[in-house]
Short mmCIF file of C-alpha atoms in Angstrom, two decimals:
data_model
loop_
_atom_site.label_atom_id
_atom_site.label_comp_id
_atom_site.label_asym_id
_atom_site.label_seq_id
_atom_site.Cartn_x
_atom_site.Cartn_y
_atom_site.Cartn_z
CA MET A 168 65.84 73.58 107.26
CA LYS A 169 64.31 73.91 110.69
CA GLY A 170 62.14 76.62 112.12
CA SER A 171 59.39 78.70 110.63
CA ILE A 172 58.41 82.31 110.21
CA THR A 173 54.76 83.28 110.18
CA MET A 174 54.22 86.71 108.70
CA LYS A 175 52.44 88.24 105.75
CA ARG A 176 55.22 88.88 103.25
CA ILE A 177 55.13 91.80 100.85
CA TYR A 178 56.50 91.63 97.31
CA ASN A 179 59.88 93.21 97.94
CA PHE A 180 61.19 94.64 94.66
CA SER A 181 64.02 96.50 96.43
CA ALA A 182 67.36 96.70 94.64
CA GLY A 183 69.07 95.72 97.87
CA PRO A 184 69.29 94.62 100.55
CA ALA A 185 67.07 92.16 98.78
CA VAL A 186 64.61 89.40 99.54
CA LEU A 187 66.10 86.18 100.96
CA PRO A 188 64.65 82.65 100.73
CA GLU A 189 62.10 82.08 103.47
CA SER A 190 63.73 78.81 104.50
CA VAL A 191 67.01 80.71 104.95
CA LEU A 192 65.29 83.35 107.06
CA ALA A 193 63.76 80.64 109.24
CA GLU A 194 67.04 78.85 109.86
CA ALA A 195 68.93 82.10 110.43
CA ALA A 196 66.26 83.23 112.90
CA ALA A 197 66.65 80.00 114.84
CA ALA A 198 70.44 80.38 114.83
CA VAL A 199 70.15 83.86 116.31
CA ARG A 200 68.72 82.12 119.36
CA GLU A 201 71.12 79.16 119.26
CA ILE A 202 73.44 77.73 116.63
CA GLY A 203 73.44 73.93 116.76
CA ASP A 204 73.67 72.73 120.33
CA SER A 205 76.30 75.28 121.28
CA GLY A 206 74.26 77.15 123.87
CA MET A 207 75.20 80.34 121.99
CA SER A 208 73.70 82.57 119.34
CA ILE A 209 75.41 82.72 115.97
CA LEU A 210 75.89 86.38 116.88
CA GLU A 211 78.01 85.37 119.87
CA VAL A 212 80.33 82.61 118.63
CA SER A 213 84.05 83.16 118.25
CA HIS A 214 85.32 83.41 114.69
CA ARG A 215 88.21 81.17 115.74
CA GLY A 216 86.12 78.62 117.62
CA LYS A 217 84.99 75.09 116.78
CA VAL A 218 81.39 76.19 116.19
CA TYR A 219 82.29 78.68 113.46
CA ASP A 220 85.12 76.76 111.76
CA PRO A 221 82.89 74.38 109.75
CA ILE A 222 80.50 77.21 108.86
CA HIS A 223 83.34 79.24 107.38
CA GLU A 224 84.93 76.32 105.57
CA GLU A 225 81.69 75.06 104.04
CA ALA A 226 80.61 78.53 102.88
CA SER A 227 84.01 79.00 101.23
CA ALA A 228 83.81 75.62 99.51
CA ALA A 229 80.20 76.21 98.44
CA ILE A 230 81.09 79.45 96.64
CA LEU A 231 83.49 77.63 94.34
CA ARG A 232 81.22 74.59 94.01
CA VAL A 233 78.19 76.62 92.93
CA LEU A 234 80.25 78.70 90.49
CA GLY A 235 81.89 75.59 89.08
CA LEU A 236 85.41 76.71 89.96
CA ASP A 237 88.37 74.53 90.95
CA GLU A 238 89.69 75.06 94.46
CA THR A 239 93.23 74.47 93.20
CA GLU A 240 92.87 77.49 90.89
CA TYR A 241 90.67 79.91 92.84
CA GLN A 242 90.50 81.32 96.35
CA PRO A 243 87.27 82.72 97.83
CA LEU A 244 87.49 85.56 100.34
CA PHE A 245 85.03 87.10 102.78
CA LEU A 246 85.76 90.81 103.19
CA GLY A 247 84.07 93.97 104.45
CA GLY A 248 83.48 97.41 103.01
CA GLY A 249 81.01 96.39 100.33
CA ALA A 250 81.74 96.29 96.63
CA SER A 251 82.57 99.98 96.86
CA LEU A 252 85.80 99.22 98.72
CA GLN A 253 86.72 96.84 95.91
CA PHE A 254 86.68 99.79 93.50
CA ALA A 255 89.89 100.84 95.27
CA MET A 256 91.29 97.47 96.33
CA VAL A 257 91.45 96.11 92.79
CA PRO A 258 93.68 98.88 91.37
CA MET A 259 95.58 99.20 94.64
CA ASN A 260 96.58 95.53 94.34
CA PHE A 261 97.04 95.28 90.59
CA LEU A 262 97.78 98.73 89.13
CA ALA A 263 100.68 101.18 89.51
CA ASP A 264 102.10 104.32 87.92
CA GLY A 265 103.03 103.68 84.34
CA GLN A 266 100.55 100.81 84.02
CA THR A 267 97.15 100.88 82.31
CA ALA A 268 93.90 99.10 83.15
CA ASP A 269 90.96 98.91 80.75
CA TYR A 270 87.47 99.67 82.05
CA VAL A 271 84.10 99.45 80.32
CA ASP A 272 81.77 102.28 81.30
CA THR A 273 78.21 100.94 81.57
CA GLY A 274 76.81 103.23 84.22
CA THR A 275 76.98 104.59 87.74
CA TRP A 276 78.88 101.80 89.46
CA ALA A 277 81.36 101.42 86.61
CA ILE A 278 82.08 105.15 86.82
CA LYS A 279 82.80 104.88 90.54
CA ALA A 280 85.21 102.02 89.87
CA ILE A 281 86.90 104.06 87.13
CA ASP A 282 87.30 107.09 89.38
CA ASP A 283 89.06 105.06 92.07
CA ALA A 284 91.30 103.29 89.57
CA LYS A 285 92.57 106.65 88.27
CA LEU A 286 94.16 107.22 91.68
CA TYR A 287 96.60 104.34 91.13
CA GLY A 288 97.45 104.28 87.42
CA GLN A 289 96.27 104.99 83.91
CA VAL A 290 92.71 104.09 82.92
CA ASN A 291 91.61 103.44 79.37
CA ILE A 292 87.86 103.59 78.78
CA ALA A 293 87.65 100.62 76.44
CA ALA A 294 84.00 101.34 75.63
CA SER A 295 81.06 103.34 76.97
CA SER A 296 77.31 103.38 76.52
CA SER A 297 76.93 106.89 77.95
CA ASN A 298 75.93 108.22 74.52
CA LYS A 299 72.53 106.54 74.87
CA ARG A 300 71.90 106.97 78.59
CA TYR A 301 73.54 103.60 79.31
CA SER A 302 70.67 101.78 77.64
CA TYR A 303 72.86 99.08 76.11
CA VAL A 304 76.03 97.08 76.67
CA PRO A 305 78.85 98.18 74.33
CA ARG A 306 80.46 95.32 72.40
CA ASN A 307 83.24 97.05 70.43
CA LEU A 308 86.06 97.24 72.96
CA LYS A 309 89.22 99.23 72.26
CA LEU A 310 91.62 97.36 74.49
CA THR A 311 95.12 98.37 75.53
CA PRO A 312 97.90 95.95 74.56
CA ASN A 313 99.33 94.44 77.75
CA ALA A 314 96.77 96.17 79.97
CA ARG A 315 97.02 95.13 83.60
CA TYR A 316 93.41 93.92 83.51
CA LEU A 317 89.98 94.57 81.98
CA HIS A 318 87.18 95.54 84.37
CA ILE A 319 83.46 95.18 83.66
CA THR A 320 80.27 95.52 85.70
CA THR A 321 78.27 92.47 84.70
CA ASN A 322 74.88 93.81 85.78
CA ASN A 323 73.96 97.48 86.11
CA THR A 324 71.37 97.79 88.85
CA ILE A 325 70.49 101.41 88.16
CA GLU A 326 70.36 101.34 84.37
CA GLY A 327 68.97 97.80 83.95
CA THR A 328 71.54 96.37 81.53
CA GLU A 329 73.44 93.11 81.85
CA TRP A 330 76.33 91.52 79.96
CA PRO A 331 74.85 88.42 78.27
CA ALA A 332 78.23 86.66 78.55
CA PRO A 333 81.86 87.52 79.31
CA PRO A 334 83.48 89.68 76.60
CA LYS A 335 85.27 87.69 73.94
CA ALA A 336 88.92 87.71 72.87
CA VAL A 337 90.25 89.11 76.13
CA SER A 338 93.95 88.31 76.54
CA VAL A 339 94.47 90.07 79.88
CA PRO A 340 93.02 89.23 83.32
CA LEU A 341 89.28 89.84 83.46
CA VAL A 342 87.89 91.50 86.60
CA ALA A 343 84.16 91.82 87.25
CA ASP A 344 81.86 93.54 89.69
CA MET A 345 79.09 90.93 89.98
CA SER A 346 77.32 92.45 92.93
CA SER A 347 73.83 92.11 91.50
CA ASP A 348 73.98 88.95 89.41
CA ILE A 349 76.43 86.59 91.06
CA PHE A 350 74.86 83.12 91.42
CA ALA A 351 72.03 84.23 89.11
CA ARG A 352 73.26 82.86 85.78
CA ASP A 353 75.04 79.77 84.56
CA LEU A 354 78.09 81.51 83.10
CA ASN A 355 81.63 80.38 82.42
CA TYR A 356 82.97 81.84 85.65
CA SER A 357 86.44 80.50 84.86
CA ALA A 358 86.68 83.26 82.24
CA TYR A 359 87.19 85.68 85.14
CA ASP A 360 90.36 86.20 87.15
CA LEU A 361 88.75 88.22 89.93
CA ILE A 362 85.07 88.49 90.83
CA TYR A 363 83.75 90.69 93.60
CA ALA A 364 80.23 91.21 94.91
CA GLY A 365 78.37 92.78 97.76
CA ALA A 366 76.32 89.91 99.17
CA GLN A 367 73.08 91.78 99.70
CA LYS A 368 71.45 91.01 96.34
CA ASN A 369 71.68 87.27 95.70
CA ALA A 370 74.06 85.83 98.26
CA GLY A 371 73.11 86.95 101.76
CA PRO A 372 72.65 89.99 103.99
CA ALA A 373 74.41 93.32 103.80
CA GLY A 374 77.74 93.38 105.60
CA VAL A 375 79.82 90.75 103.81
CA THR A 376 81.61 91.11 100.49
CA LEU A 377 82.58 88.14 98.36
CA VAL A 378 85.80 88.03 96.37
CA VAL A 379 86.85 85.08 94.22
CA ILE A 380 90.36 85.38 92.80
CA ARG A 381 92.45 83.20 90.54
CA LYS A 382 95.55 82.17 92.48
CA SER A 383 97.90 82.85 89.57
CA PHE A 384 96.49 86.39 89.34
CA LEU A 385 96.81 86.84 93.09
CA ALA A 386 100.51 85.97 92.79
CA GLN A 387 100.93 89.10 90.63
CA ALA A 388 99.49 91.47 93.25
CA ASN A 389 101.45 94.51 94.39
CA SER A 390 103.41 94.24 97.63
CA GLY A 391 103.92 96.86 100.30
CA LEU A 392 100.22 97.52 100.86
CA PRO A 393 98.47 98.06 104.19
CA ALA A 394 97.67 94.59 105.49
CA MET A 395 93.90 95.03 105.51
CA LEU A 396 93.89 96.25 101.89
CA SER A 397 96.01 93.41 100.52
CA TYR A 398 94.31 90.41 98.95
CA ALA A 399 97.40 88.38 99.83
CA THR A 400 96.82 89.06 103.54
CA HIS A 401 93.27 87.75 103.46
CA ALA A 402 94.11 84.81 101.21
CA LYS A 403 96.93 83.71 103.50
CA GLY A 404 94.64 83.99 106.52
CA LYS A 405 91.71 82.31 104.72
CA SER A 406 89.60 85.41 105.47
CA LEU A 407 90.40 85.15 109.17
CA TYR A 408 93.15 87.78 109.39
CA ASN A 409 90.65 89.90 111.29
CA THR A 410 87.18 89.12 112.60
CA PRO A 411 85.01 88.30 109.59
CA PRO A 412 81.30 89.19 109.40
CA VAL A 413 80.31 85.91 111.06
CA PHE A 414 76.55 86.17 110.70
CA GLY A 415 76.83 87.31 107.09
CA VAL A 416 79.09 84.38 106.21
CA TYR A 417 76.67 82.01 107.94
CA VAL A 418 73.72 83.28 105.91
CA VAL A 419 75.73 83.15 102.68
CA GLY A 420 76.33 79.48 103.44
CA LEU A 421 72.60 78.93 103.92
CA VAL A 422 71.79 80.71 100.64
CA LEU A 423 74.31 78.61 98.73
CA LYS A 424 72.81 75.46 100.23
CA TRP A 425 69.39 76.69 99.10
CA ILE A 426 70.71 77.27 95.57
CA GLU A 427 72.00 73.72 95.42
CA GLU A 428 68.69 72.41 96.73
CA GLN A 429 66.91 74.23 93.90
CA GLY A 430 69.02 72.35 91.36
CA GLY A 431 72.06 74.56 91.20
CA ILE A 432 72.85 77.67 89.26
CA ALA A 433 71.41 76.39 85.96
CA ALA A 434 68.01 75.88 87.58
CA ILE A 435 68.24 79.29 89.23
CA GLU A 436 68.94 80.93 85.87
CA ALA A 437 65.99 79.17 84.23
CA ARG A 438 63.66 80.50 86.91
CA ASN A 439 65.18 83.97 86.73
CA ARG A 440 64.59 84.06 82.97
CA GLU A 441 61.01 82.98 83.47
CA LYS A 442 60.43 85.70 86.06
CA ALA A 443 61.99 88.45 83.96
CA ASP A 444 60.16 87.35 80.80
CA ILE A 445 56.81 87.68 82.57
CA ILE A 446 57.44 91.34 83.43
CA TYR A 447 59.16 92.32 80.18
CA ALA A 448 56.29 90.77 78.19
CA ALA A 449 53.78 92.88 80.11
CA LEU A 450 55.82 96.05 79.49
CA ASP A 451 56.14 95.32 75.78
CA GLU A 452 52.41 94.64 75.53
CA PHE A 453 51.54 98.22 76.47
CA PRO A 454 54.05 100.44 74.62
CA HIS A 455 51.67 103.39 74.80
CA MET A 456 52.00 103.35 78.60
CA TYR A 457 55.46 102.01 79.41
CA GLU A 458 58.92 102.70 78.00
CA PRO A 459 61.49 100.02 78.92
CA ALA A 460 64.80 101.73 79.66
CA VAL A 461 66.72 99.02 77.76
CA THR A 462 65.42 98.57 74.24
CA GLN A 463 68.01 96.00 73.08
CA LYS A 464 66.38 92.86 74.46
CA SER A 465 69.63 90.89 74.59
CA ASP A 466 71.02 93.48 77.02
CA ARG A 467 68.06 93.52 79.40
CA SER A 468 68.90 92.58 82.95
CA LEU A 469 67.31 89.52 84.53
CA MET A 470 67.73 91.15 87.91
CA ASN A 471 66.75 94.82 87.56
CA ILE A 472 63.88 95.62 85.20
CA THR A 473 63.84 99.36 84.56
CA PHE A 474 61.17 101.38 82.78
CA ARG A 475 59.49 104.76 82.64
CA MET A 476 55.92 105.92 82.21
CA ARG A 477 55.26 107.53 78.84
CA ASN A 478 53.41 110.13 80.89
CA PRO A 479 55.68 110.90 83.85
CA ASP A 480 52.76 112.43 85.74
CA LEU A 481 51.32 108.92 86.16
CA GLU A 482 54.35 107.59 88.00
CA PRO A 483 53.22 108.58 91.54
CA LEU A 484 49.81 107.03 90.86
CA PHE A 485 51.45 103.83 89.66
CA LEU A 486 53.65 103.58 92.75
CA ASP A 487 50.73 104.32 95.10
CA GLY A 488 48.67 101.61 93.46
CA ALA A 489 51.55 99.18 93.73
CA ARG A 490 51.84 99.79 97.46
CA GLU A 491 48.14 99.10 97.84
CA ARG A 492 48.87 95.70 96.32
CA ARG A 493 51.72 95.15 98.80
CA MET A 494 54.44 95.82 96.23
CA GLU A 495 57.32 97.82 97.68
CA GLY A 496 60.68 99.07 96.42
CA LEU A 497 59.59 99.90 92.86
CA LYS A 498 60.75 103.50 92.74
CA GLY A 499 63.75 103.91 90.43
CA HIS A 500 67.15 105.05 91.64
CA ARG A 501 67.21 108.72 92.57
CA SER A 502 69.83 109.45 89.88
CA VAL A 503 67.66 108.29 86.97
CA GLY A 504 64.09 108.19 88.26
CA GLY A 505 61.52 105.97 86.65
CA ILE A 506 60.56 102.57 88.00
CA ARG A 507 62.70 99.54 88.79
CA ALA A 508 61.57 96.03 89.63
CA SER A 509 64.41 94.02 91.15
CA VAL A 510 63.71 90.30 90.99
CA TYR A 511 66.73 88.60 92.48
CA ASN A 512 67.11 84.85 92.97
CA ALA A 513 64.81 84.53 95.96
CA PHE A 514 62.08 86.79 94.60
CA PRO A 515 58.95 84.65 94.15
CA LEU A 516 57.46 83.85 90.77
CA GLU A 517 53.99 84.87 91.93
CA GLY A 518 55.30 88.38 92.61
CA CYS A 519 56.26 88.71 88.93
CA TYR A 520 52.79 87.58 87.89
CA ALA A 521 51.29 90.08 90.33
CA LEU A 522 53.31 92.96 88.86
CA ALA A 523 52.51 91.89 85.29
CA GLU A 524 48.81 91.83 86.09
CA TYR A 525 49.02 95.26 87.67
CA LEU A 526 50.85 96.66 84.63
CA GLY A 527 47.91 95.57 82.49
CA VAL A 528 45.28 96.87 84.87
CA PHE A 529 47.00 100.24 85.19
CA ALA A 530 47.45 100.55 81.43
CA ALA A 531 43.76 99.85 80.82
CA ARG A 532 42.65 102.23 83.56
CA HIS A 533 44.70 105.15 82.24
CA ALA A 534 44.48 104.50 78.49
#
């Protein structure tokens, strides 16, 4: 990738928008000046012009290629409104009065999806981990016979839990909010009938939402919806019914190319596990100082590592010291407090070592 960016980078532990690969930033920066030999910025090109057409087509193809999905079975879509709009679009397209959808309650974002689904039909809470502050992923699902679909949130950015694999023995369409771990793990993505994700964690910048939908499931969608809120509209128009977020789609394409250059999604997962293990090992080494929010190790997120100080009064000191070491974005979500280290795909390995070292130094200093 051409171009270069010279700046002193911080360790950006933000939960999103998140760190992007430096090579992607360099190429995107160059494209803001001029894309190819077009004489135009990527910010200026027409979404129906010859400059953008191959960008759009390749990004669409790369989504399926990286996820290992067949283009004859799945359709990728580029939408707006963030994952939050999908909380409503999913039930609007696939749920109606007299029908039931199953949802698994694993935290804040699952609750928001549940609340919107209740506007369109019946919702069965198939399982919930609210009884233990969402510190685990519930496995015993009480599913509804002939439910319209089952919805899960694969990674919970606030609580720090993650489904290790798709739930087993699901006989209805499986829908997943993968906003914070799409492209991060080598899963069987064909187990899902609809995946949606805000791009700003692992796939690109804020402003574009990814949807991947099984075509046979799409054929079952409700009719009579407003055009912009119908998956069928966007699928028929190949995400060009209205002006797509051109720059966002362009950067998503660059990120997917970077993933493939790294060795694909399996290589990305191996590195993500290595990064998370470094930090979790440091937390577990000093139990007198740190309390991981997720005690069941199999449910710990690779993306969002959440913990608390045994002495809450030390938290401001910890965060101040982290900033002095050029570590930003570690403060936990305002709804739960504590500390959260988000280490998405592009987060560097050395940043995980730096945080692990600091965890040890801080523990020794305040023992």
